[in-house]
Short mmCIF file of C-alpha atoms in Angstrom, two decimals:
data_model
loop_
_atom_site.label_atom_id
_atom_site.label_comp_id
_atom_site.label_asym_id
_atom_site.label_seq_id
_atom_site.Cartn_x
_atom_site.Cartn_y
_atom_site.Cartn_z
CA UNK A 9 95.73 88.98 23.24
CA UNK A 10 97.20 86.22 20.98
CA UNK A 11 93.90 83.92 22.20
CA UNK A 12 91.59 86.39 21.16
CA UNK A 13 93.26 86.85 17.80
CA UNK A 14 92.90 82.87 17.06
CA UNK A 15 89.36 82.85 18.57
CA UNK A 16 88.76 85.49 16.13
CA UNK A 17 90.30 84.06 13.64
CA UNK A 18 88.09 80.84 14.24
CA UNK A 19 84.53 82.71 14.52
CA UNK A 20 85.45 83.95 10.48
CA UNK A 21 86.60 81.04 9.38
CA UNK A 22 83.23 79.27 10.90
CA UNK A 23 81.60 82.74 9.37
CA UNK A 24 82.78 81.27 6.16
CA UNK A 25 82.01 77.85 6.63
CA UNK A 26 78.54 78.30 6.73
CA UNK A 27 78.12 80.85 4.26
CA UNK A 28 79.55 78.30 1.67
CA UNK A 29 77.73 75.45 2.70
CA UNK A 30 73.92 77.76 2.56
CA UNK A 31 74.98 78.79 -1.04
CA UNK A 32 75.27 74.94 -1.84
CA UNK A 33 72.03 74.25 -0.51
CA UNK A 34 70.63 77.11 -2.18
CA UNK A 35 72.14 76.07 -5.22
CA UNK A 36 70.52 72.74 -4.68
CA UNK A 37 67.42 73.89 -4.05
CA UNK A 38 67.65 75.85 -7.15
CA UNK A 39 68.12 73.01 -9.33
CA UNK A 40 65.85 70.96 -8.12
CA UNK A 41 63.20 74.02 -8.44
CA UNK A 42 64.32 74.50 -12.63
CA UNK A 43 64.21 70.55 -12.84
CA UNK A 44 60.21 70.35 -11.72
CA UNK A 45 59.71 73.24 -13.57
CA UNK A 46 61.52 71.70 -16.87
CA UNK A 47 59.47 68.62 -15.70
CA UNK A 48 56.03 70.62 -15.67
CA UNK A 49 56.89 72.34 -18.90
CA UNK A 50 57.70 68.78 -21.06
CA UNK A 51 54.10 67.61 -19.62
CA UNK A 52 52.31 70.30 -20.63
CA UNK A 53 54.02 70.80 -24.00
CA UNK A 54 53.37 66.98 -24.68
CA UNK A 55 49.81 67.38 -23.40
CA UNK A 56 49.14 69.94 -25.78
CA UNK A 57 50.73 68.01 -28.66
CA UNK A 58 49.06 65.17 -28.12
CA UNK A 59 45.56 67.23 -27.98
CA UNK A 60 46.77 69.15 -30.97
CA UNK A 61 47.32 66.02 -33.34
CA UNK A 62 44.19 64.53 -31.83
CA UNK A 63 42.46 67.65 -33.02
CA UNK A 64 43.92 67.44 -36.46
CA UNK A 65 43.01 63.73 -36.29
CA UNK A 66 39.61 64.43 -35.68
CA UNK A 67 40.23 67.35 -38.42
CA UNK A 68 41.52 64.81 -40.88
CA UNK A 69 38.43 62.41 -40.53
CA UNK A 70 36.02 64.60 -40.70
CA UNK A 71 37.14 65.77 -43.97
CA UNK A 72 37.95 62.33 -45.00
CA UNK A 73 34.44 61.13 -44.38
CA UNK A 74 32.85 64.27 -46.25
CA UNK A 75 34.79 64.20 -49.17
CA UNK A 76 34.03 60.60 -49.39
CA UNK A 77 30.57 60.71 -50.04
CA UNK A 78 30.73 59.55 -53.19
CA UNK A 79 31.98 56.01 -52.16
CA UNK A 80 30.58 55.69 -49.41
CA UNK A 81 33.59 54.46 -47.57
CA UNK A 82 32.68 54.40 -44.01
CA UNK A 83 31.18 51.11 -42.26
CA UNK A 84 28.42 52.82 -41.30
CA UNK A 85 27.35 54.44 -44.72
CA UNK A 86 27.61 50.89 -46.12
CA UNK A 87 25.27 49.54 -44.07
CA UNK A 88 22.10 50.16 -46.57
CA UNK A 89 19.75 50.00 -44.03
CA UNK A 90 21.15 53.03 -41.77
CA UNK A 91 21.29 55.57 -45.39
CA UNK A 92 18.20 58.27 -45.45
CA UNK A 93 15.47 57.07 -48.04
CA UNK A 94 15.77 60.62 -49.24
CA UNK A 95 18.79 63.26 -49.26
CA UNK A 96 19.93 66.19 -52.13
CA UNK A 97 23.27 66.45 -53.15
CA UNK A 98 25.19 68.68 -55.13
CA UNK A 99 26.32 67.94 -58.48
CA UNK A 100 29.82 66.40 -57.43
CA UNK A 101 28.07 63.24 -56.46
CA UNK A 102 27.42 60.78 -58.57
CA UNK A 103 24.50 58.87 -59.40
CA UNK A 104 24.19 55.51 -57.73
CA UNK A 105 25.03 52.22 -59.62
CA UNK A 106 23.73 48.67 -58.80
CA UNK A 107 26.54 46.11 -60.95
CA UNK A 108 25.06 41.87 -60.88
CA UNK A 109 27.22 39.64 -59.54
CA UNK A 110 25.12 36.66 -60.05
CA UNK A 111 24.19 36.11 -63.08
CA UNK A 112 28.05 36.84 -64.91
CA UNK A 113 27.82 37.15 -69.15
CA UNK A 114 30.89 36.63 -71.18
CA UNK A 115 32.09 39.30 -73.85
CA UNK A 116 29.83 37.61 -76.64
CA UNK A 117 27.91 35.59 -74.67
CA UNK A 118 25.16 35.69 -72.44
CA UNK A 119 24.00 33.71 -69.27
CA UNK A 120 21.87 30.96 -71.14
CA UNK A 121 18.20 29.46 -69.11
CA UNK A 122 16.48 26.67 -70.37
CA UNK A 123 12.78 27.34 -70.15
CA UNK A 124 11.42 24.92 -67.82
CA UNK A 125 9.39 25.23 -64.44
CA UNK A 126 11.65 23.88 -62.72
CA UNK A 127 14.62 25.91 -63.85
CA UNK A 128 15.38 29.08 -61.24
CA UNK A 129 17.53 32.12 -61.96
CA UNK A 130 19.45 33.51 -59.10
CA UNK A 131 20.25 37.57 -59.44
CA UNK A 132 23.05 38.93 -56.75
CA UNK A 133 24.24 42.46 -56.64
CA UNK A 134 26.04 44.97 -55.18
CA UNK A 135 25.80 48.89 -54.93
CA UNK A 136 28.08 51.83 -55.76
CA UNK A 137 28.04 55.33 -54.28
CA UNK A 138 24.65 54.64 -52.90
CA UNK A 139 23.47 57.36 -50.56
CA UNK A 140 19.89 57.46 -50.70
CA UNK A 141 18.39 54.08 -49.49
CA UNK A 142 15.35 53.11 -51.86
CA UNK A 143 12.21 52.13 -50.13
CA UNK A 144 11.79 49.50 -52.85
CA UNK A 145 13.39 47.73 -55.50
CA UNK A 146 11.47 46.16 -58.31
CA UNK A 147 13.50 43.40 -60.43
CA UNK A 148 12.20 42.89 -63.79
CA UNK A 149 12.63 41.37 -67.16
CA UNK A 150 11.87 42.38 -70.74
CA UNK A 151 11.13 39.95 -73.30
CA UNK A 152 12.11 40.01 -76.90
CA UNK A 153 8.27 40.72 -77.77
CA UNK A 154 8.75 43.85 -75.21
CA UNK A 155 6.30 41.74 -72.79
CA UNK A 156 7.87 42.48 -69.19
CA UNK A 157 7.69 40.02 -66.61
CA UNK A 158 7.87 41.37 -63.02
CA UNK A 159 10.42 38.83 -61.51
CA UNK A 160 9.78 40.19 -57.91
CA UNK A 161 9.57 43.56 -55.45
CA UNK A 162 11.80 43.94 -52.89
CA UNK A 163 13.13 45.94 -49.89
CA UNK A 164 15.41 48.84 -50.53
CA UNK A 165 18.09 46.53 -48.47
CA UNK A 166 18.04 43.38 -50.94
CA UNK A 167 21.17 42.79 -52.93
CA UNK A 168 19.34 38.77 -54.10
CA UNK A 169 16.80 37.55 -55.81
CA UNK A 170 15.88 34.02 -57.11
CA UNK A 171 13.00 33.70 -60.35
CA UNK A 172 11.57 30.48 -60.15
CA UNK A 173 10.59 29.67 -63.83
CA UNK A 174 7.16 28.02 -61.91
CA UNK A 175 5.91 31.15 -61.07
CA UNK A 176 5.77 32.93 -64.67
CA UNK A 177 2.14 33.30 -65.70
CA UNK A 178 0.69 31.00 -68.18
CA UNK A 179 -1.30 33.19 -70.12
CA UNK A 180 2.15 35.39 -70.61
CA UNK A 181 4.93 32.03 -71.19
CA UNK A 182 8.48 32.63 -71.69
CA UNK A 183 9.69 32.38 -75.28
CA UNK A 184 13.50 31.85 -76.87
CA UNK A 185 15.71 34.91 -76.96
CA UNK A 186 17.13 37.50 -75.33
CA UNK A 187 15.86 39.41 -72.07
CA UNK A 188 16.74 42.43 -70.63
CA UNK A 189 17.40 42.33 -66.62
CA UNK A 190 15.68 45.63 -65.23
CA UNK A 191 16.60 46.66 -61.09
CA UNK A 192 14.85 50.16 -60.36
CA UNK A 193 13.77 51.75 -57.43
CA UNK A 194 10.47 53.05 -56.41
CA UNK A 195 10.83 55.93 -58.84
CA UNK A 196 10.66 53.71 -61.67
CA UNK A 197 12.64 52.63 -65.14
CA UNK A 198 12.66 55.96 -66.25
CA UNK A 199 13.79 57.72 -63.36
CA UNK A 200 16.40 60.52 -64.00
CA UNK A 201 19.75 60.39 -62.21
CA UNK A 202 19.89 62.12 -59.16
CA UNK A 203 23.12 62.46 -57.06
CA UNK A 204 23.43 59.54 -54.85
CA UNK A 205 20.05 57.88 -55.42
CA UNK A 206 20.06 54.69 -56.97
CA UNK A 207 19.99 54.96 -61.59
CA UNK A 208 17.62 52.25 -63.34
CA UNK A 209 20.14 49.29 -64.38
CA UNK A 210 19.20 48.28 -67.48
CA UNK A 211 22.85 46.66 -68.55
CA UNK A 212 22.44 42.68 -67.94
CA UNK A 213 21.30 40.28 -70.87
CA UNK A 214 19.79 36.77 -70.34
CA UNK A 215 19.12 34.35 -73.06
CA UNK A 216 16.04 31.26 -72.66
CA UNK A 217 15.85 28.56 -74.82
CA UNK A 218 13.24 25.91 -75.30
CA UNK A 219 13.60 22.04 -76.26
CA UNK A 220 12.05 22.00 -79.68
CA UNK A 221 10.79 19.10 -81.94
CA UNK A 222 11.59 18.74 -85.57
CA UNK A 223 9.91 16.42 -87.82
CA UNK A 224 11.83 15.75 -90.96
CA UNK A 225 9.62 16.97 -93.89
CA UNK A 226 9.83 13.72 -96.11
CA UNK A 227 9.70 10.04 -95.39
CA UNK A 228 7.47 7.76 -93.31
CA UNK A 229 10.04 8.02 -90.50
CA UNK A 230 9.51 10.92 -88.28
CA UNK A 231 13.15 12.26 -86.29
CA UNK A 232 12.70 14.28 -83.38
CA UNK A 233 15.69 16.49 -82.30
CA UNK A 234 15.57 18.27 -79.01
CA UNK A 235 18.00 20.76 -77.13
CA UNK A 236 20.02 19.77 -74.61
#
């Protein structure tokens, strides 16, 4: 009787034993089963971060590059050559500018040419809030008598231009004074401004001068005086 009561005893105990040891395990498993899940939920919520602030990225640019149209800010715009030759554009846009780098002027002086054929004047320029790429350009100057000379025609691309004093037409020659430096498109000097197309620059000033003889009016002796 006593031997039954201790192998009883035993078969709980061992009852016991194993019920403990198959809630650790299922504890165990448990864990590990909320960690992969945790694990599955930080991937996916990073995934769709990331995708989120590549979104707004994206967003951001986009509205970046079309509010910049003005300036013309991206490295593709600037590239003159890959800008339509003809585009509207509302009112918030300004007119394009064209500024010379090449010749410079001084407050109360301008850049000063001696007239001579073998004299050349070299024109460099750059553009601002261009949008529309002219077909042409047409660089020209206007002579104190209101004569122009067509200096040259050029692509809508060209930011230079040299004018080789040779090539100015006899029948029209240069004379002292001041000239006005014209760079319009194919529209012409008197084309109106027009969002993002390219405004006639009128605003550089060159001067020629000439080497001049003076006789002085009395005396057998005749002085001649020339310019430098």
């Amino acid at each position: 009787m006593r031997l039954l009561f201790q192998l009883f005893t035993f078969v709980c105990l061992l009852i016991q034993t194993l019920s403990a040891q198959s809630v650790v395990q299922s504890s165990s498993v448990a864990q590990s089963v909320i960690q992969s899940v945790a694990q599955t939920t930080a991937a996916v919520s990073g995934s769709a971060v990331a995708t989120t602030a590549a979104a707004a990225a994206a967003s951001s640019g986009a509205a970046v590059a079309a509010s910049n149209n003005t300036s013309v800010d991206s490295a593709a715009a600037n590239s003159i050559a890959a800008l339509p030759t003809s585009a509207s554009y509302g009112n918030s846009v300004y007119a394009a500018s064209a500024t010379f780098v090449t010749p410079t002027a001084s407050k109360s002086v301008s850049p000063l040419y001696r007239i001579d054929s073998s004299e050349n004047v070299t024109f460099v320029w750059s553009f601002t809030n261009l949008l529309v790429r002219p077909t042409n350009l047409t660089l020209a100057a206007v002579a104190p008598n209101k004569v122009t000379y067509t200096i040259t025609s050029l692509d809508g691309t060209a930011t230079s231009a040299t004018w080789g004093l040779s090539n100015v037409p006899a029948a029209s020659p240069l004379m002292m004074g001041m000239y006005q430096v014209q760079l319009y498109d194919q529209r012409g000097i008197s084309a109106s401004y027009s969002p993002g197309w390219l405004a006639p620059v009128t605003t550089l000033t060159i001067a020629f001068y000439s080497a001049e003889s003076y006789v002085t009016p009395t005396g057998s002796k005749r002085y001649i005086y020339k310019c430098a």
